[in-house]
Amino acid sequence: MIRSQEATPAEAGRGDDRLLGVVVEMLEAEGYDAVQLREVARRARTSLATIYKRFPTRDDLILAALETWMAENRYAGVTRRSLTAGSSLYEALMDLLRPIFEPWEQHPAMLIAYFRARSSPSGQKLFRRGLDIVAPAGLELLAGVDDDFVDDLNAVVSSVVYGLLGRFATGEIAVTEILSTLDRTVYWLIAGYESTRGTVTETKPAHESSTGR
């Protein structure tokens, strides 16, 4: 019996894993512009036709590779939990955010690739994917917090993060400044909110605690 040339789902999955793994390696070691489909095909030992069949454009392939890397490295530590009585809202929020941003400190090239991909025609897909994972955990943590403050917190933190990513991508700041700046931002926003409610957190921002300031 002649075997069909059509790949089984399992074979297709293994092929995609190999392809995406090659792209991740190239992004991290050589940068965004190094990812060219002919070179990806050569390293993955596959054909251009096979790549185009599953990923219509280069951007689609890079986005898929970034989504896979982020799921394994950035979002794997995101857990949903409620804020318990007496717990620090600042500490709880940073416990949610740190596992999302720390991988970028260890893999700065992937952060640059993410920032570049966000500007591509399909780049919003990356943002929405992250939002789908992080937003439910954040909302559960902020249940009971004033809705207007939640909206302001989201707007300010989102703007700060996007600005920091842009500054890093253009070489203005070190990658390690992103999380420390975000930490300070969250700390002072929470401190301001708690002061209006008559409760002020005594916890220092992590970057101050670790440096002894």
Backbone as numpy.savetxt, mean C-alpha at the origin, in Angstrom:
# Nx Ny Nz CAx CAy CAz Cx Cy Cz
-4.46 -39.89 -27.70 -5.31 -38.70 -27.70 -4.42 -37.46 -27.70
-4.75 -36.50 -28.54 -3.99 -35.26 -28.64 -4.36 -34.34 -27.48
-3.34 -33.87 -26.78 -3.58 -33.01 -25.62 -3.93 -31.60 -26.09
-4.94 -31.01 -25.48 -5.33 -29.65 -25.82 -4.20 -28.68 -25.50
-4.03 -27.67 -26.36 -3.02 -26.64 -26.13 -3.50 -25.58 -25.13
-4.77 -25.61 -24.79 -5.31 -24.64 -23.84 -4.84 -24.98 -22.43
-4.28 -24.02 -21.74 -3.76 -24.25 -20.39 -4.90 -24.50 -19.42
-4.68 -25.41 -18.51 -5.66 -25.63 -17.45 -5.62 -24.44 -16.50
-6.67 -24.22 -15.66 -6.64 -23.13 -14.70 -5.43 -23.18 -13.79
-5.04 -24.39 -13.37 -3.88 -24.51 -12.48 -2.61 -24.08 -13.20
-2.48 -24.51 -14.48 -1.30 -24.13 -15.26 -1.27 -22.63 -15.50
-2.44 -22.07 -15.80 -2.52 -20.62 -16.03 -2.15 -19.86 -14.77
-2.60 -20.37 -13.63 -2.27 -19.72 -12.37 -0.78 -19.73 -12.09
-0.14 -20.89 -12.35 1.30 -20.97 -12.15 2.04 -20.05 -13.11
1.52 -19.96 -14.34 2.14 -19.06 -15.32 2.04 -17.61 -14.89
0.87 -17.23 -14.39 0.69 -15.86 -13.91 1.62 -15.58 -12.73
1.73 -16.54 -11.81 2.62 -16.35 -10.66 4.05 -16.11 -11.12
4.49 -16.88 -12.10 5.86 -16.74 -12.60 6.04 -15.37 -13.27
5.07 -15.00 -14.10 5.12 -13.71 -14.78 5.18 -12.56 -13.77
4.27 -12.57 -12.82 4.19 -11.48 -11.85 5.43 -11.46 -10.96
5.96 -12.63 -10.66 7.19 -12.68 -9.88 8.36 -12.03 -10.61
8.45 -12.28 -11.90 9.49 -11.65 -12.71 9.33 -10.14 -12.72
8.09 -9.67 -12.87 7.84 -8.23 -12.90 8.21 -7.59 -11.56
7.85 -8.22 -10.46 8.20 -7.69 -9.14 9.71 -7.60 -8.99
10.41 -8.64 -9.42 11.88 -8.62 -9.33 12.46 -7.47 -10.15
11.92 -7.24 -11.32 12.41 -6.16 -12.18 12.10 -4.80 -11.58
10.90 -4.63 -11.05 10.53 -3.36 -10.43 11.47 -3.03 -9.27
11.76 -4.03 -8.46 12.57 -3.78 -7.27 14.04 -3.60 -7.60
14.54 -4.35 -8.56 15.98 -4.30 -8.83 16.36 -3.27 -9.90
15.44 -3.03 -10.86 15.82 -2.20 -12.01 14.91 -1.00 -12.24
13.74 -0.99 -11.61 12.87 0.17 -11.75 11.74 -0.03 -12.75
10.80 0.90 -12.69 9.56 0.84 -13.47 9.82 0.77 -14.97
10.73 1.61 -15.47 10.96 1.69 -16.91 11.62 0.44 -17.47
12.25 -0.35 -16.61 12.92 -1.57 -17.06 11.92 -2.66 -17.45
10.70 -2.55 -16.99 9.69 -3.58 -17.25 9.18 -3.42 -18.68
9.79 -4.14 -19.59 9.36 -4.17 -20.99 8.91 -5.59 -21.31
7.83 -5.70 -22.06 7.18 -6.99 -22.23 8.07 -8.05 -22.87
8.88 -7.68 -23.82 9.77 -8.69 -24.44 10.75 -9.25 -23.42
11.27 -8.36 -22.57 12.22 -8.82 -21.57 11.52 -9.65 -20.50
10.31 -9.26 -20.13 9.53 -10.06 -19.18 9.29 -11.45 -19.75
8.88 -11.51 -21.02 8.63 -12.81 -21.66 9.88 -13.67 -21.67
11.03 -13.04 -21.97 12.27 -13.82 -22.01 12.60 -14.39 -20.64
12.51 -13.56 -19.59 12.88 -14.02 -18.25 11.87 -15.03 -17.69
10.61 -14.86 -18.07 9.59 -15.78 -17.58 9.48 -17.03 -18.45
10.27 -17.07 -19.54 10.27 -18.20 -20.47 8.87 -18.48 -21.02
8.28 -17.40 -21.50 6.96 -17.51 -22.11 6.95 -16.64 -23.36
5.80 -16.55 -24.00 5.71 -15.77 -25.24 4.96 -14.46 -25.00
5.20 -13.51 -25.89 4.45 -12.25 -25.83 2.96 -12.50 -26.00
2.62 -13.47 -26.85 1.20 -13.76 -27.08 0.53 -14.22 -25.79
1.24 -15.03 -25.02 0.69 -15.51 -23.74 0.49 -14.34 -22.77
1.45 -13.44 -22.73 1.31 -12.27 -21.84 0.12 -11.42 -22.27
0.04 -11.11 -23.56 -1.04 -10.25 -24.04 -2.41 -10.89 -23.85
-2.45 -12.22 -23.87 -3.73 -12.90 -23.68 -4.29 -12.64 -22.29
-3.40 -12.55 -21.31 -3.85 -12.37 -19.93 -3.75 -10.92 -19.46
-2.83 -10.15 -20.03 -2.64 -8.76 -19.62 -2.55 -7.91 -20.88
-3.65 -7.26 -21.25 -3.71 -6.55 -22.54 -2.65 -5.47 -22.73
-2.20 -4.84 -21.64 -1.21 -3.78 -21.76 -0.10 -3.97 -20.72
1.00 -3.27 -20.94 2.11 -3.28 -19.98 1.63 -2.76 -18.63
0.82 -1.71 -18.63 0.30 -1.16 -17.39 -0.52 -2.19 -16.62
-1.32 -2.97 -17.34 -2.13 -4.00 -16.69 -1.24 -5.04 -16.01
-0.15 -5.41 -16.65 0.77 -6.39 -16.09 1.45 -5.83 -14.84
1.91 -4.58 -14.91 2.58 -3.97 -13.75 1.60 -3.80 -12.59
0.38 -3.39 -12.89 -0.63 -3.23 -11.84 -0.91 -4.57 -11.16
-1.02 -5.64 -11.95 -1.28 -6.96 -11.38 -0.12 -7.39 -10.48
1.12 -7.11 -10.91 2.29 -7.46 -10.10 2.30 -6.66 -8.80
1.99 -5.38 -8.89 1.96 -4.55 -7.68 0.85 -4.99 -6.74
-0.31 -5.32 -7.27 -1.41 -5.80 -6.43 -1.00 -7.06 -5.67
-0.33 -7.97 -6.36 0.12 -9.21 -5.72 1.13 -8.91 -4.62
2.10 -8.06 -4.93 3.13 -7.72 -3.93 2.51 -7.02 -2.72
1.59 -6.11 -2.96 0.98 -5.36 -1.86 0.09 -6.25 -1.00
-0.60 -7.19 -1.62 -1.43 -8.11 -0.85 -0.58 -8.95 0.08
0.61 -9.32 -0.37 1.49 -10.18 0.43 2.32 -9.40 1.45
2.60 -8.13 1.16 3.53 -7.38 2.00 2.89 -6.21 2.75
1.93 -5.54 2.15 1.37 -4.35 2.79 0.07 -4.64 3.53
-0.78 -5.46 2.94 -2.12 -5.63 3.50 -2.28 -6.92 4.29
-1.28 -7.76 4.29 -1.40 -9.04 5.01 -1.59 -8.83 6.51
-1.05 -7.72 7.03 -1.14 -7.47 8.47 -2.35 -6.65 8.89
-3.21 -6.30 7.94 -4.41 -5.51 8.28 -5.46 -6.41 8.91
-5.84 -6.07 10.13 -6.87 -6.85 10.83 -7.97 -5.91 11.31
-9.16 -6.43 11.37 -10.29 -5.63 11.84 -10.52 -5.89 13.31
-10.59 -4.81 14.07 -10.89 -4.93 15.49 -11.50 -3.63 15.98
-12.25 -3.72 17.06 -12.88 -2.54 17.64 -11.97 -1.95 18.70
-12.16 -0.67 18.95 -11.40 0.00 20.00 -12.01 -0.36 21.35
-11.19 -0.90 22.24 -11.70 -1.28 23.56 -11.67 -0.09 24.51
-12.50 -0.16 25.53 -12.59 0.93 26.50 -11.23 1.16 27.15
-10.84 2.43 27.21 -9.58 2.78 27.84 -8.37 2.70 26.93
-8.57 2.19 25.71 -7.45 2.07 24.78 -7.16 3.42 24.12
-5.94 3.61 23.69 -5.54 4.84 23.02 -5.94 4.79 21.55
-6.72 5.76 21.11 -7.14 5.82 19.72 -5.92 6.04 18.81
-5.01 6.88 19.25 -3.79 7.12 18.47 -3.00 5.82 18.28
-2.76 5.09 19.35 -1.99 3.84 19.25 -2.71 2.82 18.38
-4.03 2.75 18.52 -4.80 1.78 17.73 -4.71 2.11 16.24
-4.82 3.40 15.90 -4.73 3.78 14.50 -3.33 3.51 13.93
-2.30 3.80 14.71 -0.95 3.55 14.23 -0.67 2.04 14.14
-1.29 1.24 15.00 -1.16 -0.21 14.88 -1.75 -0.70 13.57
-2.75 0.01 13.07 -3.35 -0.32 11.78 -2.48 0.17 10.63
-1.92 1.36 10.77 -1.20 1.99 9.66 0.25 1.52 9.50
0.92 1.23 10.61 2.35 0.87 10.52 2.61 -0.33 9.60
1.85 -1.44 9.74 2.12 -2.59 8.86 1.89 -2.29 7.38
1.14 -1.22 7.10 0.88 -0.85 5.71 2.05 -0.06 5.12
2.70 0.75 5.96 3.75 1.63 5.46 5.16 1.10 5.71
5.35 0.28 6.72 6.70 -0.23 7.00 7.31 -1.03 5.85
6.53 -1.86 5.11 7.15 -2.59 4.00 7.79 -1.68 2.95
7.26 -0.48 2.78 7.84 0.45 1.82 9.22 0.93 2.27
9.43 1.02 3.59 10.75 1.41 4.06 11.79 0.35 3.70
11.36 -0.90 3.67 12.26 -2.01 3.34 12.37 -2.22 1.83
11.37 -1.73 1.09 11.34 -1.92 -0.38 10.99 -0.60 -1.06
11.86 0.41 -0.96 11.53 1.73 -1.50 11.29 1.73 -3.01
11.93 0.83 -3.73 11.71 0.79 -5.18 10.26 0.44 -5.50
9.63 -0.37 -4.65 8.23 -0.72 -4.88 7.32 0.47 -4.62
7.74 1.34 -3.73 6.96 2.56 -3.49 7.02 3.48 -4.71
8.20 3.61 -5.30 8.31 4.42 -6.51 7.46 3.82 -7.63
7.49 2.49 -7.74 6.68 1.82 -8.77 5.19 2.07 -8.52
4.78 2.00 -7.25 3.38 2.25 -6.90 2.99 3.67 -7.30
3.84 4.64 -6.99 3.53 6.04 -7.30 3.43 6.24 -8.80
4.33 5.61 -9.55 4.26 5.71 -11.01 2.98 5.06 -11.52
2.64 3.90 -10.99 1.46 3.17 -11.46 0.18 3.93 -11.17
0.16 4.66 -10.04 -1.03 5.44 -9.70 -1.35 6.48 -10.77
-0.33 6.89 -11.53 -0.53 7.91 -12.57 -0.93 7.31 -13.91
-0.96 5.99 -13.99 -1.32 5.33 -15.25 -2.83 5.37 -15.44
-3.30 5.09 -16.67 -4.75 5.14 -16.93 -5.59 4.27 -16.00
-5.05 3.14 -15.57 -5.79 2.24 -14.68 -5.32 2.34 -13.23
-4.56 3.38 -12.92 -3.93 3.49 -11.61 -4.87 3.55 -10.43
-6.06 4.10 -10.65 -7.01 4.20 -9.54 -7.41 2.83 -9.02
-7.20 1.81 -9.83 -7.53 0.45 -9.39 -6.70 0.07 -8.17
-5.43 0.48 -8.15 -4.58 0.20 -7.00 -5.11 0.88 -5.75
-5.49 2.14 -5.91 -6.00 2.91 -4.77 -7.28 2.29 -4.24
-8.19 1.93 -5.13 -9.47 1.35 -4.71 -9.27 0.01 -4.02
-8.31 -0.77 -4.53 -8.02 -2.07 -3.91 -7.56 -1.89 -2.48
-6.64 -0.95 -2.26 -6.18 -0.68 -0.92 -7.28 -0.16 -0.03
-8.12 0.71 -0.58 -9.22 1.27 0.18 -10.20 0.19 0.61
-10.46 -0.76 -0.28 -11.39 -1.85 0.03 -10.90 -2.69 1.21
-9.58 -2.76 1.38 -9.01 -3.56 2.47 -8.90 -2.76 3.75
-8.40 -1.52 3.64 -8.09 -0.73 4.83 -9.32 -0.03 5.41
-10.20 0.48 4.54 -11.33 1.27 5.01 -12.23 0.53 6.01
-12.62 -0.72 5.76 -13.47 -1.41 6.74 -12.80 -1.54 8.10
-11.47 -1.82 8.11 -10.75 -1.94 9.37 -10.70 -0.60 10.09
-10.49 0.47 9.33 -10.45 1.80 9.93 -11.79 2.22 10.48
-12.85 1.96 9.74 -14.18 2.35 10.19 -14.61 1.57 11.43
-14.23 0.30 11.50 -14.56 -0.47 12.70 -13.82 0.07 13.91
-12.58 0.47 13.70 -11.78 1.02 14.79 -12.33 2.37 15.25
-12.89 3.13 14.31 -13.38 4.48 14.61 -14.88 4.51 14.91
-15.48 3.35 15.06 -16.90 3.31 15.41 -17.12 4.05 16.73
-18.09 4.94 16.74 -18.35 5.72 17.95 -17.65 7.06 17.97
-16.69 7.25 17.07 -16.00 8.53 16.95 -16.86 9.46 16.10
-16.83 10.76 16.42 -17.63 11.75 15.72 -17.44 11.64 14.20
-18.54 11.60 13.45 -18.47 11.41 12.00 -17.71 12.53 11.30
-17.91 13.76 11.75 -17.19 14.88 11.13 -15.69 14.74 11.32
-15.27 14.27 12.50 -13.85 14.08 12.74 -13.30 12.96 11.87
-14.05 11.89 11.72 -13.61 10.78 10.86 -13.40 11.28 9.44
-14.32 12.11 8.94 -14.17 12.66 7.58 -12.94 13.54 7.49
-12.73 14.40 8.51 -11.56 15.28 8.50 -10.27 14.48 8.61
-10.26 13.46 9.45 -9.08 12.61 9.63 -8.71 11.95 8.31
-9.71 11.41 7.63 -9.48 10.74 6.36 -8.93 11.71 5.32
-9.52 12.91 5.25 -9.09 13.90 4.26 -7.66 14.36 4.52
-7.35 14.65 5.77 -6.01 15.15 6.10 -4.96 14.07 5.90
-5.21 12.88 6.43 -4.23 11.79 6.32 -4.01 11.41 4.86
-5.07 11.34 4.07 -4.93 11.00 2.65 -4.08 12.03 1.92
-4.32 13.31 2.21 -3.55 14.37 1.56 -2.09 14.34 1.99
-1.86 14.12 3.28 -0.48 14.05 3.78 0.26 12.88 3.14
-0.37 11.72 3.11 0.27 10.53 2.54 0.60 10.76 1.07
-0.35 11.25 0.30 -0.10 11.44 -1.13 1.02 12.45 -1.36
1.03 13.52 -0.55 2.10 14.50 -0.67 3.46 13.92 -0.32
3.51 13.10 0.73 4.77 12.47 1.13 5.27 11.50 0.07
4.36 10.74 -0.52 4.78 9.81 -1.57 5.37 10.55 -2.75
4.75 11.66 -3.11 5.26 12.47 -4.21 6.63 13.05 -3.90
6.81 13.53 -2.69 8.10 14.11 -2.30 9.20 13.04 -2.28
8.84 11.84 -1.83 9.83 10.76 -1.85 10.17 10.38 -3.28
9.15 10.25 -4.13 9.38 9.83 -5.51 10.27 10.81 -6.27
10.24 12.10 -5.87 11.08 13.10 -6.54 12.40 13.32 -5.80
12.65 12.55 -4.76 13.92 12.62 -4.06 14.04 13.71 -3.01
12.91 14.33 -2.63 12.95 15.43 -1.65 13.13 14.93 -0.23
12.60 13.76 0.07 12.69 13.22 1.43 13.11 11.76 1.38
13.62 11.28 2.51 13.97 9.86 2.62 12.71 9.04 2.87
12.75 7.78 2.50 11.58 6.92 2.67 11.19 6.79 4.14
12.17 6.88 5.04 11.90 6.75 6.47 11.13 7.93 7.05
11.06 9.03 6.31 10.32 10.20 6.79 8.81 10.05 6.62
8.39 9.13 5.78 6.96 9.00 5.49 6.20 8.56 6.73
6.62 7.45 7.32 5.89 6.92 8.47 6.03 7.82 9.69
7.19 8.41 9.90 7.36 9.28 11.06 6.50 10.52 10.94
6.38 11.08 9.74 5.52 12.25 9.54 4.05 11.87 9.69
3.68 10.73 9.17 2.30 10.25 9.33 1.99 10.02 10.80
2.95 9.48 11.55 2.78 9.25 12.98 2.49 10.56 13.71
3.28 11.60 13.43 3.06 12.90 14.07 1.71 13.48 13.69
1.36 13.34 12.42 0.08 13.88 11.95 -1.10 13.25 12.69
-1.09 11.92 12.76 -2.17 11.21 13.44 -2.20 11.58 14.93
-1.02 11.67 15.54 -0.94 12.01 16.96 -1.61 13.36 17.24
-1.24 14.38 16.49 -1.78 15.71 16.78 -3.25 15.84 16.38
-3.68 15.14 15.36 -5.10 15.16 15.02 -5.93 14.52 16.13
-5.46 13.38 16.64 -6.17 12.71 17.72 -6.12 13.53 19.00
-4.96 14.13 19.29 -4.85 14.96 20.49 -5.82 16.14 20.43
-5.94 16.76 19.26 -6.89 17.87 19.11 -8.32 17.42 19.28
-8.63 16.27 18.72 -10.00 15.74 18.86 -10.30 15.42 20.32
-9.37 14.75 20.98 -9.61 14.36 22.37 -9.69 15.56 23.30
-8.95 16.63 22.98 -9.01 17.82 23.84 -10.37 18.47 23.81
-11.07 18.37 22.69 -12.41 18.94 22.60 -13.43 18.10 23.36
-13.05 16.88 23.68 -13.94 15.99 24.41 -13.53 15.84 25.87
-12.50 16.60 26.25 -12.07 16.57 27.65 -11.17 15.41 28.00
-10.65 14.69 27.00 -9.70 13.59 27.25 -8.51 13.79 26.35
-7.32 13.81 26.93 -6.10 14.03 26.16 -5.20 12.82 26.32
-4.73 12.28 25.22 -3.84 11.12 25.28 -2.49 11.51 25.87
-1.95 10.64 26.73 -0.65 10.88 27.33 0.47 10.18 26.55
0.09 9.42 25.55 1.07 8.69 24.76 1.77 9.64 23.79
3.10 9.57 23.74 3.85 10.39 22.80 3.84 9.72 21.43
4.03 10.54 20.37 4.21 9.91 19.06 5.37 8.92 19.11
5.26 7.84 18.38 6.27 6.79 18.44 7.65 7.30 18.09
7.73 8.24 17.11 9.05 8.74 16.71 9.72 9.51 17.82
8.93 10.13 18.73 9.51 10.84 19.86 9.90 9.89 20.96
9.06 8.89 21.19 9.35 7.91 22.23 10.63 7.16 21.94
10.84 6.82 20.65 11.99 6.01 20.29 13.29 6.81 20.33
13.18 8.16 20.17 14.38 8.99 20.16 14.63 9.64 21.50
13.67 9.46 22.43 13.85 9.98 23.78 13.55 11.45 23.90
12.94 12.05 22.86 12.62 13.47 22.94 11.34 13.69 23.72
